[in-house]
Coordinates of C-alpha atoms and ligand atoms in Angstrom, one line a residue:
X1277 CA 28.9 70.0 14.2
X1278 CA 28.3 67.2 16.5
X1279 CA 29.9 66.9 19.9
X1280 CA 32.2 63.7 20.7
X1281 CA 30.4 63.2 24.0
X1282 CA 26.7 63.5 21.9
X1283 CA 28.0 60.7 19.7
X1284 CA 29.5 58.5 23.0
X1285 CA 25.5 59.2 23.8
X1286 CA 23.9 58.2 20.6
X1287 CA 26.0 55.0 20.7
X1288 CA 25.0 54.1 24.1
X1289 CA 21.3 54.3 23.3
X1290 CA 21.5 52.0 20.5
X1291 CA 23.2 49.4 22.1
X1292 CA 21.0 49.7 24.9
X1293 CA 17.7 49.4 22.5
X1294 CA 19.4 46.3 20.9
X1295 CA 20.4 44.7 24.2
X1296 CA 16.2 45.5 25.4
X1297 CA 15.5 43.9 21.8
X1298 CA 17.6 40.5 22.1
X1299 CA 16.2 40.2 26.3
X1300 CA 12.4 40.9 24.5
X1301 CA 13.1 38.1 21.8
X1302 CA 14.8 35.9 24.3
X1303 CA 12.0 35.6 27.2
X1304 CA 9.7 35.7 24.7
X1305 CA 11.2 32.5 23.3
X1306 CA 11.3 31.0 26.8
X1307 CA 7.7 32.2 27.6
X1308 CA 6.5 30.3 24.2
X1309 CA 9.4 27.2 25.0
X1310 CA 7.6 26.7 28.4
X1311 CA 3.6 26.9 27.3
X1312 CA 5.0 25.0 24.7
X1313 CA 6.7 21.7 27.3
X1314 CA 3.5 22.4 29.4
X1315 CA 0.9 22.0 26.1
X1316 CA 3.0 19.0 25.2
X1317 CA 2.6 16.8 28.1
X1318 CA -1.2 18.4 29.1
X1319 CA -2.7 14.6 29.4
X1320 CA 0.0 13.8 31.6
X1321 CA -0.7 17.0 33.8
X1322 CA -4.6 16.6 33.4
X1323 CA -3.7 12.8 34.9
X1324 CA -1.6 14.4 37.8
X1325 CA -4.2 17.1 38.2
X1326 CA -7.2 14.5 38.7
X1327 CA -5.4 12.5 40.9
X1328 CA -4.5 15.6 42.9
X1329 CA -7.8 17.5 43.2
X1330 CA -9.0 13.3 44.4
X1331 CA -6.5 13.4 47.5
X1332 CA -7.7 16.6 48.1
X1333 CA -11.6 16.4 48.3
X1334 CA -10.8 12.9 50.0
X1335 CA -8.1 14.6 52.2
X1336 CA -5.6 12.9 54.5
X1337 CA -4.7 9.2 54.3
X1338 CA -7.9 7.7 52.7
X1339 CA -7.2 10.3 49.7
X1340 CA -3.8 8.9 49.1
X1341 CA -5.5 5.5 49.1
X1342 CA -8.3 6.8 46.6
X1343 CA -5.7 7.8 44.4
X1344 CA -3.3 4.3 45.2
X1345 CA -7.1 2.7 44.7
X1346 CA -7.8 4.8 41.9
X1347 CA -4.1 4.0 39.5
X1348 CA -4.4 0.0 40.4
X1349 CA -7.9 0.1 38.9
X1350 CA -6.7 1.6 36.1
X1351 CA -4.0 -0.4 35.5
X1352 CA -5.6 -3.8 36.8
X1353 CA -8.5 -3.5 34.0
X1354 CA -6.6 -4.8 30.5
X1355 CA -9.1 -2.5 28.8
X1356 CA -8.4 0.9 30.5
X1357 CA -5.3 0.0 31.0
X1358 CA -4.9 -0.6 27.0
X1359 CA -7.0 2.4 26.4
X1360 CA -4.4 4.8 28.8
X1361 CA -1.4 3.2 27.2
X1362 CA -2.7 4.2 23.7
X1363 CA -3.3 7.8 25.1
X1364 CA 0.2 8.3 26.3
X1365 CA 2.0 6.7 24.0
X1366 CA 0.0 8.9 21.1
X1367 CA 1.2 12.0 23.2
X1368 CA 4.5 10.5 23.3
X1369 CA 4.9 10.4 19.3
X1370 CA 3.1 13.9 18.9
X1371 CA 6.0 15.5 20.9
X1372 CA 8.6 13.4 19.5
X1373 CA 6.8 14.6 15.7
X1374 CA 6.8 18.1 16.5
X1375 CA 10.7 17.8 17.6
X1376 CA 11.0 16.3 14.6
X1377 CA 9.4 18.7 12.1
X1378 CA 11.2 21.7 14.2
X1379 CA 14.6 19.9 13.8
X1380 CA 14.0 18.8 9.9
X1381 CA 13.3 22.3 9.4
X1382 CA 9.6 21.4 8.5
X1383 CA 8.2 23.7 10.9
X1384 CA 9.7 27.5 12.5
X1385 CA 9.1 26.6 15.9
X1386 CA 6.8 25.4 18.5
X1387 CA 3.2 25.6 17.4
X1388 CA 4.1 25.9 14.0
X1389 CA 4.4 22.0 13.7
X1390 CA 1.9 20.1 11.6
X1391 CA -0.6 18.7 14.0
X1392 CA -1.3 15.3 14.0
X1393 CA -5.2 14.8 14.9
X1394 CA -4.7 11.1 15.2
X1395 CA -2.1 8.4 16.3
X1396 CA -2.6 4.4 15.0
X1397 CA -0.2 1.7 16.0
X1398 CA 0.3 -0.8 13.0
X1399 CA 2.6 -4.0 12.3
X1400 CA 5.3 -1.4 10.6
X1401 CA 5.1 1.3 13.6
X1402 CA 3.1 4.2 13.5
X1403 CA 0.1 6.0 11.2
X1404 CA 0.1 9.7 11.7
X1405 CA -3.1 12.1 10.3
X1406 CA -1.1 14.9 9.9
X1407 CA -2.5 18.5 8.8
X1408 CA 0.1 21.2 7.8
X1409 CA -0.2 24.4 9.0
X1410 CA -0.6 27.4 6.9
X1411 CA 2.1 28.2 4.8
X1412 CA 3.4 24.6 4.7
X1413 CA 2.6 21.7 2.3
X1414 CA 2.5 18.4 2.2
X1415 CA 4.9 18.2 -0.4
X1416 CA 7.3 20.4 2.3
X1417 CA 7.2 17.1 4.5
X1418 CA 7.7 14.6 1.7
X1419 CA 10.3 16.2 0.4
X1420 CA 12.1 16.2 4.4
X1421 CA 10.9 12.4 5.1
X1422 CA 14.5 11.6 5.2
X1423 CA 15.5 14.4 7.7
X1424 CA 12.5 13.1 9.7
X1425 CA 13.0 9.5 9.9
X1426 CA 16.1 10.3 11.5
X1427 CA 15.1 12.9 13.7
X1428 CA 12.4 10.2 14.8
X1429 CA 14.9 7.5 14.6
X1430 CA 12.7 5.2 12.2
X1431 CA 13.4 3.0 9.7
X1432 CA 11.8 5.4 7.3
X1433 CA 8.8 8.0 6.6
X1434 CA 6.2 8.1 4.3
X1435 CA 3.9 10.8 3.6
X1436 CA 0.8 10.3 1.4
X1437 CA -1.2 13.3 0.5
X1438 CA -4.9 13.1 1.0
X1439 CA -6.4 13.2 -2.5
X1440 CA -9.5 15.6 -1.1
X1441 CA -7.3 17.6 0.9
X1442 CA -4.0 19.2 0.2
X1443 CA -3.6 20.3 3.7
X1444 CA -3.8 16.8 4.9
X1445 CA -1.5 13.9 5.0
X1446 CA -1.2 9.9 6.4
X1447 CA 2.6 9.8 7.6
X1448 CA 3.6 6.7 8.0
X1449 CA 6.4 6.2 10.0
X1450 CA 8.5 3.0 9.8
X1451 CA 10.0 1.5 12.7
X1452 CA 10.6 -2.2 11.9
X1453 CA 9.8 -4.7 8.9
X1454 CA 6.5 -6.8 9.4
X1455 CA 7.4 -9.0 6.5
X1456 CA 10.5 -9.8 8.6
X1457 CA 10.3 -13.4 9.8
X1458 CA 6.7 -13.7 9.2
X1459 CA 5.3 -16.8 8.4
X1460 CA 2.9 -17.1 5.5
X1461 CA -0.4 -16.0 5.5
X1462 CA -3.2 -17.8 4.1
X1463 CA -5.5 -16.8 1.9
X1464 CA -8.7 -15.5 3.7
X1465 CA -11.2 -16.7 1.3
X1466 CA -9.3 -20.5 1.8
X1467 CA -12.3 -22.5 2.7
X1468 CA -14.8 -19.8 0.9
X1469 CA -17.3 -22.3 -1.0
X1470 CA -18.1 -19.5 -4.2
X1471 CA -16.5 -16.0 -5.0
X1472 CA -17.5 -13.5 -7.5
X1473 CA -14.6 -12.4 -10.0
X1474 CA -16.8 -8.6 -10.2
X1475 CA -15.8 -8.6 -6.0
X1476 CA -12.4 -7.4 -5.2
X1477 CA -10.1 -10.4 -4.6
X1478 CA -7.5 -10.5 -1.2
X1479 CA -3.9 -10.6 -2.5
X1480 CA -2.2 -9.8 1.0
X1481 CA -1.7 -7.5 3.6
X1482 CA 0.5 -4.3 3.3
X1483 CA 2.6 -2.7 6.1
X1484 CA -0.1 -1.5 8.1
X1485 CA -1.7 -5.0 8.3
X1486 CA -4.6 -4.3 6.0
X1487 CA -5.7 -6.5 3.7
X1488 CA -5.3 -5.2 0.1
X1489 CA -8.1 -6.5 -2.1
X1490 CA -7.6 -5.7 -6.3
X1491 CA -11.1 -5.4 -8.5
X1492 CA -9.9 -7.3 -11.4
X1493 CA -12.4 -6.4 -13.5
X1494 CA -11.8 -3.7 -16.4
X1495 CA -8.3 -4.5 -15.2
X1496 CA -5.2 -6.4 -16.4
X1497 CA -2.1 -7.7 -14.0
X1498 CA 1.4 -7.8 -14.3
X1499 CA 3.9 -9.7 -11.9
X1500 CA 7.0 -9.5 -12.4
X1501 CA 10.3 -10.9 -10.4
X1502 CA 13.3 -13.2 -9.9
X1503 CA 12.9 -16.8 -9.8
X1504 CA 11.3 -17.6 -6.5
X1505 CA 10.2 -13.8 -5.5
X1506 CA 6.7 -15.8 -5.2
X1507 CA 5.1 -15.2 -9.1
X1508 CA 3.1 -18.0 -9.1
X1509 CA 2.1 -17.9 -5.6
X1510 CA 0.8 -14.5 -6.1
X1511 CA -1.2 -15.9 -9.6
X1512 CA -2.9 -19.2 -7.8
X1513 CA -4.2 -16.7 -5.6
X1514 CA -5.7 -15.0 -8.9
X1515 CA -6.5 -18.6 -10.4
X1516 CA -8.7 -19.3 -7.3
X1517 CA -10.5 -16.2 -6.8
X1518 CA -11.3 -17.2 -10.6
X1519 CA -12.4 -20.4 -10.2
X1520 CA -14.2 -20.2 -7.0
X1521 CA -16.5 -18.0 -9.5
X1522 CA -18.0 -20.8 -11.3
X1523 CA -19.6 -18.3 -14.2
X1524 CA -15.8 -17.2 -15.2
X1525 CA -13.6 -19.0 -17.7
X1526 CA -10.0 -19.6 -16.7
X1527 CA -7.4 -20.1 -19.8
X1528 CA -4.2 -20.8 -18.4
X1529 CA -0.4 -20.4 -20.1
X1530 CA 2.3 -22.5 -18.2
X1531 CA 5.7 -22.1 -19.5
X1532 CA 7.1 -24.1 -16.6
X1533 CA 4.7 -27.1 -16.9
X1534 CA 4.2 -27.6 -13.4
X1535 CA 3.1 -24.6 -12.0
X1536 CA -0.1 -23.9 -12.4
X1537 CA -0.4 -27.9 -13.0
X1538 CA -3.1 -28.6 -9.9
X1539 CA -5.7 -25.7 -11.5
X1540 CA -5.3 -27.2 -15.3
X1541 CA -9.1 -29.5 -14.4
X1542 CA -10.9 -26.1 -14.1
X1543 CA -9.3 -24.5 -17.2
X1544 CA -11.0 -23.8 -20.3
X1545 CA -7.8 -24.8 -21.9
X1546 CA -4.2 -24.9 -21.4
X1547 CA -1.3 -24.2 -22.9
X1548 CA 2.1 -26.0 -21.7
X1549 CA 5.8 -24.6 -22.6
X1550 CA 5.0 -24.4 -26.6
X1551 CA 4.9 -21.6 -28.5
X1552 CA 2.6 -23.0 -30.9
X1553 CA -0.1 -24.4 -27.8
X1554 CA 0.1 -20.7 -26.9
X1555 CA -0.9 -18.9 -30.4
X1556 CA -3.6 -21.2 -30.4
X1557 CA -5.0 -20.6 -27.3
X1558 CA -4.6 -16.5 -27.1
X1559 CA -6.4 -16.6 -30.7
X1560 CA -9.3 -18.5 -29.2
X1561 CA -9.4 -16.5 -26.8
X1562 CA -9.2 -13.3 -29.2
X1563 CA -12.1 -15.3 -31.3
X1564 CA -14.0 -14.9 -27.6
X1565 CA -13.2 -11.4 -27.1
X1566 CA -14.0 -10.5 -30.7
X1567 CA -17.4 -12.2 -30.4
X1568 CA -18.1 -10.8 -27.2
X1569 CA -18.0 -7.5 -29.1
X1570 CA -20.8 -8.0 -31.6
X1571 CA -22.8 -9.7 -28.8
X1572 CA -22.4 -5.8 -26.7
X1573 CA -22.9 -4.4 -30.3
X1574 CA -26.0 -6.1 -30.9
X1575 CA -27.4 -5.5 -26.9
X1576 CA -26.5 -1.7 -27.7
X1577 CA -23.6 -2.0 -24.8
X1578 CA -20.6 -1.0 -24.3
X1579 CA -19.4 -2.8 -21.7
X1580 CA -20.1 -6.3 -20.0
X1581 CA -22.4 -5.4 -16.7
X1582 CA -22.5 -7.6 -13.7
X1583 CA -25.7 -9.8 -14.5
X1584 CA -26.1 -9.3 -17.7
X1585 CA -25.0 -13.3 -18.4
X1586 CA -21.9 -12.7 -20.1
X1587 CA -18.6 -14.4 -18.1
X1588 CA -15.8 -12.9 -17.3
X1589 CA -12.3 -14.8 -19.2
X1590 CA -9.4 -15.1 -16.9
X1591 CA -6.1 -15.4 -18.8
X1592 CA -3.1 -16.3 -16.9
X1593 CA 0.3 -16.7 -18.2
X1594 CA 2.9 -18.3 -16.1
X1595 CA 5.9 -16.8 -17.4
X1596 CA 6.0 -14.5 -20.6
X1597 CA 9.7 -14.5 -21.1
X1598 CA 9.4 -18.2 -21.9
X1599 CA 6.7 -17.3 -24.9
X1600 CA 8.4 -14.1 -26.2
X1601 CA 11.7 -15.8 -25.8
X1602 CA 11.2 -18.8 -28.3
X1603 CA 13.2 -19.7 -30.6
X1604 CA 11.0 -19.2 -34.0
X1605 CA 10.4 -15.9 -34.3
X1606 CA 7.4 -15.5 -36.2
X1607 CA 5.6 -17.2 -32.9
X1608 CA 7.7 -14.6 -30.6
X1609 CA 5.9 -11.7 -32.9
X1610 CA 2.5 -13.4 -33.0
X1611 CA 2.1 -14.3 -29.4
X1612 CA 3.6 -10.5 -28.7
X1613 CA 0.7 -9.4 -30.8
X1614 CA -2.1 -11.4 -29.4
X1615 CA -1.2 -10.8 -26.0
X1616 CA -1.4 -7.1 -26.2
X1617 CA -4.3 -7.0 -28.5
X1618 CA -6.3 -8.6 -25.7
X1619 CA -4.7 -6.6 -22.9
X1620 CA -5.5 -3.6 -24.9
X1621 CA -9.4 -4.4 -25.9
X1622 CA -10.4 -6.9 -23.5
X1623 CA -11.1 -5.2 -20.9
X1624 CA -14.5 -4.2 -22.0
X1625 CA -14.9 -7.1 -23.2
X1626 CA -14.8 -8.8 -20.0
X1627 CA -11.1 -10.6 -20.7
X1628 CA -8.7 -10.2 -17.3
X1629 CA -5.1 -10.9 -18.7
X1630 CA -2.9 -11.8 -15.5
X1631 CA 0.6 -12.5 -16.5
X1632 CA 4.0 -12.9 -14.6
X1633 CA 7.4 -12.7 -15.7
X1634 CA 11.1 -13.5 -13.7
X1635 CA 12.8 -11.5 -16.3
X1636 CA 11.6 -7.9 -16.3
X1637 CA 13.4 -6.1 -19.2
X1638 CA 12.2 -4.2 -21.9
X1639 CA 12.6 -6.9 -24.0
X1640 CA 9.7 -8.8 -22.4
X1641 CA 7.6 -5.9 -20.8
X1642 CA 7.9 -2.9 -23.2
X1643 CA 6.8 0.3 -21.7
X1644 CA 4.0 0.5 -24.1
X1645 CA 2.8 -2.8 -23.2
X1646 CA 3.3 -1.9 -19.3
X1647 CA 1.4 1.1 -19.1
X1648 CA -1.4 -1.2 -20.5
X1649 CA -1.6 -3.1 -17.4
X1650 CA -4.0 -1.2 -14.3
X1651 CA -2.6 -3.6 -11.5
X1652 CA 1.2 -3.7 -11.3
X1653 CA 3.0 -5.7 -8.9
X1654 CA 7.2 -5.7 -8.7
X1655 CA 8.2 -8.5 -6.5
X1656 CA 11.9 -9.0 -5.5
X1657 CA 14.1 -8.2 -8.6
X1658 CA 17.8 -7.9 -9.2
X1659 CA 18.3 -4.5 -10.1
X1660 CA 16.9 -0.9 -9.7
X1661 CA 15.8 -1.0 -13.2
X1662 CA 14.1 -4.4 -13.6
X1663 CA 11.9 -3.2 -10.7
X1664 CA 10.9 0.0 -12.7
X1665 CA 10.6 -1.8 -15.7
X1666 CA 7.2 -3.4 -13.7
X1667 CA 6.3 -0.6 -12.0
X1668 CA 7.0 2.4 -14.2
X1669 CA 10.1 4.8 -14.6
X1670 CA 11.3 6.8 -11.8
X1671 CA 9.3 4.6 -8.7
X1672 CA 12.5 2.8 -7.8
X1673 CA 14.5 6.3 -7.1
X1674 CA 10.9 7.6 -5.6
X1675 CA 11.6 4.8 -2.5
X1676 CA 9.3 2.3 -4.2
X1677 CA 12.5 -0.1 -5.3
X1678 CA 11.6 -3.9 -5.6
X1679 CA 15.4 -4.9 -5.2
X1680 CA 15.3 -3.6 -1.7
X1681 CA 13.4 -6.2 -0.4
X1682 CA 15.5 -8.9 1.2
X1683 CA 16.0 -12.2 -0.7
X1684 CA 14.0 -14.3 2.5
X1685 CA 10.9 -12.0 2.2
X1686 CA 9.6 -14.3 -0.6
X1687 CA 6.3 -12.7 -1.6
X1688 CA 6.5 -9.6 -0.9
X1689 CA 6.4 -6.8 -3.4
X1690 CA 5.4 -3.2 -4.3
X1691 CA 2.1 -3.4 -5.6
X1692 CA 0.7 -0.6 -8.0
X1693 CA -2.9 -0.3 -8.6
X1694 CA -4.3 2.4 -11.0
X1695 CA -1.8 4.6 -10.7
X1696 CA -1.5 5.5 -7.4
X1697 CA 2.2 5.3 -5.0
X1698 CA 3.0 1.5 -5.1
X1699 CA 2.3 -0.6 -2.0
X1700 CA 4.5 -2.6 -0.1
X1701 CA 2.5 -6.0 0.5
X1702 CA 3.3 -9.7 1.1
X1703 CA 0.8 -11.6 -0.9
X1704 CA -1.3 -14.2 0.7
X1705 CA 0.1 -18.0 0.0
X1706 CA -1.6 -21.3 -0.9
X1707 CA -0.2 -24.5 0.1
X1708 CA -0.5 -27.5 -2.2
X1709 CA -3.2 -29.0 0.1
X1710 CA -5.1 -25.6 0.0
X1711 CA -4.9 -25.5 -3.8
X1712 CA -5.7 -29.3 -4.0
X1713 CA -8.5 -28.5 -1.7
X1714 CA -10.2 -24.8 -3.7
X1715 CA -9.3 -27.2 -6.9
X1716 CA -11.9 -30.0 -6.0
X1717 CA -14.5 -27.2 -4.3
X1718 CA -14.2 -25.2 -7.4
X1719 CA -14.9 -28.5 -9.4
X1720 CA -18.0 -29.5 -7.6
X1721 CA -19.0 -25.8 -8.2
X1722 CA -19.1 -25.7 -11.4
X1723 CA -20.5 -29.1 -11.8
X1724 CA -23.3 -28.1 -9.7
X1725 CA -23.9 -25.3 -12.2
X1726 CA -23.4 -27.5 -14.9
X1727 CA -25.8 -29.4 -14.0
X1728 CA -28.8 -27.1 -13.0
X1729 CA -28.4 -24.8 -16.5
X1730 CA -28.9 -29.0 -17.8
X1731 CA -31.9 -29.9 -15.9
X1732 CA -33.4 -25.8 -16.5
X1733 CA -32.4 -26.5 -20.5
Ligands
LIG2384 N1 3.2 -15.0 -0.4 C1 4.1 -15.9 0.1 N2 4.2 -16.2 1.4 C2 5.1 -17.1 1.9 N3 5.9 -17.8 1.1 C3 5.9 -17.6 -0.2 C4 4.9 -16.7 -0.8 N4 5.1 -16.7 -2.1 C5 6.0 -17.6 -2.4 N5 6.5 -18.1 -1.3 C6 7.6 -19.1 -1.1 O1 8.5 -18.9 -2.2 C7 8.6 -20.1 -3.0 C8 8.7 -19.7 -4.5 O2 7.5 -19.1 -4.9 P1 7.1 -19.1 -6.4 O3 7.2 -20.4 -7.0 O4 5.7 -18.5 -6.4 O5 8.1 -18.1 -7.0 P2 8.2 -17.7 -8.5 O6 8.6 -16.2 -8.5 O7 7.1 -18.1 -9.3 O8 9.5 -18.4 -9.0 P3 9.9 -18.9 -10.5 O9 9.9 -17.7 -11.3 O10 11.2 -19.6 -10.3 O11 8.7 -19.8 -10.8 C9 7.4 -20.9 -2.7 O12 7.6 -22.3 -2.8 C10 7.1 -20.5 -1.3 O13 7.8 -21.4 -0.4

C-alpha cells in the first residue's frame, strides 16, 4: 500500500520532468529560431562584416572613410550597384519564401523549407528554382500555391515540376500582369528577308518575357476565341512565317473575306465565305496530301525530311464556324470530313492545318477533332467551358482559364503545345503596313525562286 505523501512525491516529479521537457523543446526552438534569422540575412551580415573588419585594418577616421569610400563606389557603379541590388533582393524573396512555405504549411519549420538555389526577376515578378526537401513533393507545393500566393502577397503562384527531376521545381510567382497596358509587340522576324517553315516560328512572349517560338512542322493549330480576342492576328503571324519560306505552299480559307485579304497574292489558292470554294480547295489539297503519300511510298519514306525537295502545305482557315455552320448540310459534313482527314494524316505528309474559330463549342471543335491538334491556343473566350473546349477538359478549373483574361488584353491567350501546362502569352502583332510590307518581300521571294528553278530547267 502506497503512502499519500509517496504519491504527492511521484506527482511532483512528473510535473517537474514535463516542465524540464517543455523549457528543453522551447530554447531549443529559440536556439534553431535565432541561427535560423542569422542564416537568413548571412549576405547582409557578411556585408556589415566586410565593412567592419575594413575600418578596422584601416583604423581610426580614414577606416570610416574607406568604408564611406568603399559603399559610394558601390553604389556609384550602375553595374555593381545592379549586381548588389539583385543579391539582396534574391535574399529578400528567399526569406519571405521560406515564411511562406512555413506559414502554408508546406514546410515544418525553419530549415525544412524548400530551398530556392536561384532568384530571376521577370515582366510578371519573380522565377524561383525551388528543390523540395526530403519528404516533400512538388506536388505538396502545387497543391498549396494558393495558401502561398497569399502568404507572399502575389497575384498568384505557379509551380512547374522539372520533367528530369521530381525534386525540383520553377515557381513562378505572380506579382503584376505584363500584358497589362502593354503596347503591341512586333513580330521579331518583321523585316526578316527568308524564314524556314522546318524553324520554329515567334508567336509572342509569355509572362516571363520570353519569346515562345512553335515548330509547326508534324504539327497542326487551333485558335480559338471571341470576336476580336486577336484570331487573325495570331494566324498572319502563321501566314508570314509561311510565306517568308518561299519553298512552302499557303492555301488560305477566309470566311470573313477581308481578313486574310493582303496574303491572298502568295496563296496557292483561296477560298472566300463559300462552302462550295472550300470543299474544293480542302480536296485539292487532300489530292496533294494523297499524292505526297505515294511519292514517300515510292522513296521508301515515311515521312517528309527537311531537304529532301518536298514543300511543306500551309492550310489556314479563318474561321471554321462559318464553314461547319452553312446552311447546306451535305457541305457542313463534307468540309467536316476533309478538314479532319488532313489534320489527321497530313502531318507526315508535310500538310500544317492552322485554323481559328470565335465560337468554341463542341459543335465546331469536337473533342475528337481537338485532341488532333499538337499546338492549342485559347484566346479570350466567354465562358469557362468555351476555353476548355480549345484547350482540353479540366485546364480552365486547373488555373489555365481563357475567360480570365481581361477584355483590353487583345491577344493574349493560354497557349498549349504538345501537351504540356498551357502558357499564358500575348502573340506578336502585324500592322497592315507590316503585312503589306512581308506580302511584297515574300512576293519578290518567291519570284526570285521562280525564276532561277526557270533559268536551271
Ligand atoms: N497580339 C496583339 N497585340 C496587340 N493588339 C492585338 C493583337 N491581336 C489583336 N490585336 C488587336 O485586336 C484587334 C482584333 O484582332 P483580330 O481581328 O485578330 O481578332 P479576331 O479574334 O480575329 O476577331 P474576329 O473573330 O472578329 O475576326 C486588332 O485589330 C488589333 O487592334
Amino acid at each position: 500500500m502506497w503512502r499519500r505523501s509517496s504519491v504527492v512525491h511521484v506527482v511532483d516529479e512528473l510535473a517537474r520532468a514535463q516542465r524540464r521537457e517543455r523549457w528543453r523543446v522551447e530554447v531549443e526552438a529559440l536556439l534553431v529560431g535565432l541561427a535560423w534569422a542569422v542564416w537568413s540575412v548571412r549576405l547582409e551580415l557578411a556585408l556589415v562584416l566586410v565593412l567592419a573588419v575594413m575600418q578596422r585594418l584601416v583604423g581610426g577616421v580614414l577606416g570610416w572613410i574607406a568604408v564611406v569610400a568603399c559603399v559610394a563606389g558601390v553604389v556609384a557603379i550602375p553595374r555593381t550597384r545592379r549586381f548588389l541590388g539583385h543579391l539582396l533582393r534574391a535574399m529578400h524573396v528567399r526569406r519571405a519564401w521560406a515564411r511562406a512555405t512555413i506559414d502554408a504549411g508546406v514546410a515544418a519549420g525553419p530549415f525544412r523549407c524548400p530551398g530556392v538555389w536561384s532568384v530571376s526577376r521577370v515582366p510578371a515578378g519573380d522565377v524561383l528554382d525551388v528543390h523540395v526537401r526530403r519528404g516533400q513533393s512538388v506536388a505538396d507545393l502545387d497543391a498549396r500555391s494558393e495558401h502561398l500566393a497569399a502568404c507572399l502577397r502575389a497575384r498568384e503562384v505557379r509551380v512547374l515540376r522539372d520533367r528530369r527531376n521530381a525534386a525540383r521545381a520553377s515557381v513562378l510567382v505572380i506579382r503584376r500582369d505584363p500584358f497589362e497596358d502593354a503596347a503591341p509587340v512586333t513580330w521579331p522576324s518583321v523585316t526578316t528577308e527568308r524564314l524556314s517553315l522546318w524553324e520554329p516560328v515567334p508567336l509572342g512572349v509569355d509572362e516571363q518575357g520570353e519569346h515562345v517560338a512553335v515548330s509547326l512542322v508534324e504539327r497542326n493549330v487551333l485558335i480559338g476565341g471571341e470576336p476580336g480576342a486577336g484570331k487573325s492576328a495570331a494566324l498572319s503571324v502563321v501566314i508570314a512565317a509561311a510565306t517568308l519560306d518561299p519553298e512552302t505552299r499557303v492555301w488560305l480559307l477566309d470566311g470573313k473575306l477581308v481578313e486574310l485579304a493582303a496574303w491572298a497574292p502568295l496563296a496557292r489558292k483561296v477560298a472566300g465565305p463559300s462552302g462550295d470554294d472550300a470543299l474544293a480547295l480542302l480536296r485539292e489539297v487532300r489530292d496533294v496530301m494523297d499524292e505526297r503519300y505515294r511519292e514517300l511510298l515510292a522513296k521508301g519514306q515515311r515521312k517528309v525530311r527537311r531537304g529532301d525537295g518536298l514543300p511543306l502545305h500551309l492550310v489556314v482557315c479563318d474561321e471554321l464556324a462559318f464553314y461547319l455552320t452553312v446552311p447546306e448540310r451535305a457541305v457542313q459534313k463534307e468540309f467536316a470530313e476533309l478538314l479532319r482527314d488532313l489534320v489527321a494524316r497530313g502531318r507526315a505528309a508535310g500538310v500544317i492545318v492552322c485554323a481559328a474559330t470565335q465560337k468554341p463549342g463542341a459543335d465546331v471543335v469536337p473533342s475528337a477533332l481537338r485532341d488532333l491538334f499538337g499546338f492549342r491556343l485559347a484566346m479570350r473566350c466567354t465562358t469557362p467551358q468555351a476555353s476548355d473546349t480549345i484547350l482540353g477538359q479540366g485546364w480552365a478549373s486547373a488555373g489555365a482559364d481563357a475567360s480570365d483574361i481581361p477584355g483590353a488584353q487583345r491577344g493574349v491567350g493560354y497557349l498549349l503545345a504538345d501537351g504540356d501546362r498551357p502558357v499564358r502569352m500575348r502573340g506578336y502583332y502585324l500592322s497592315d503596313e507590316d503585312v503589306s510590307a512581308i506580302a511584297e518581300r515574300a512576293s519578290a521571294a518567291r519570284a526570285d525562286k521562280w525564276l532561277a528553278e526557270g533559268v536551271s530547267a
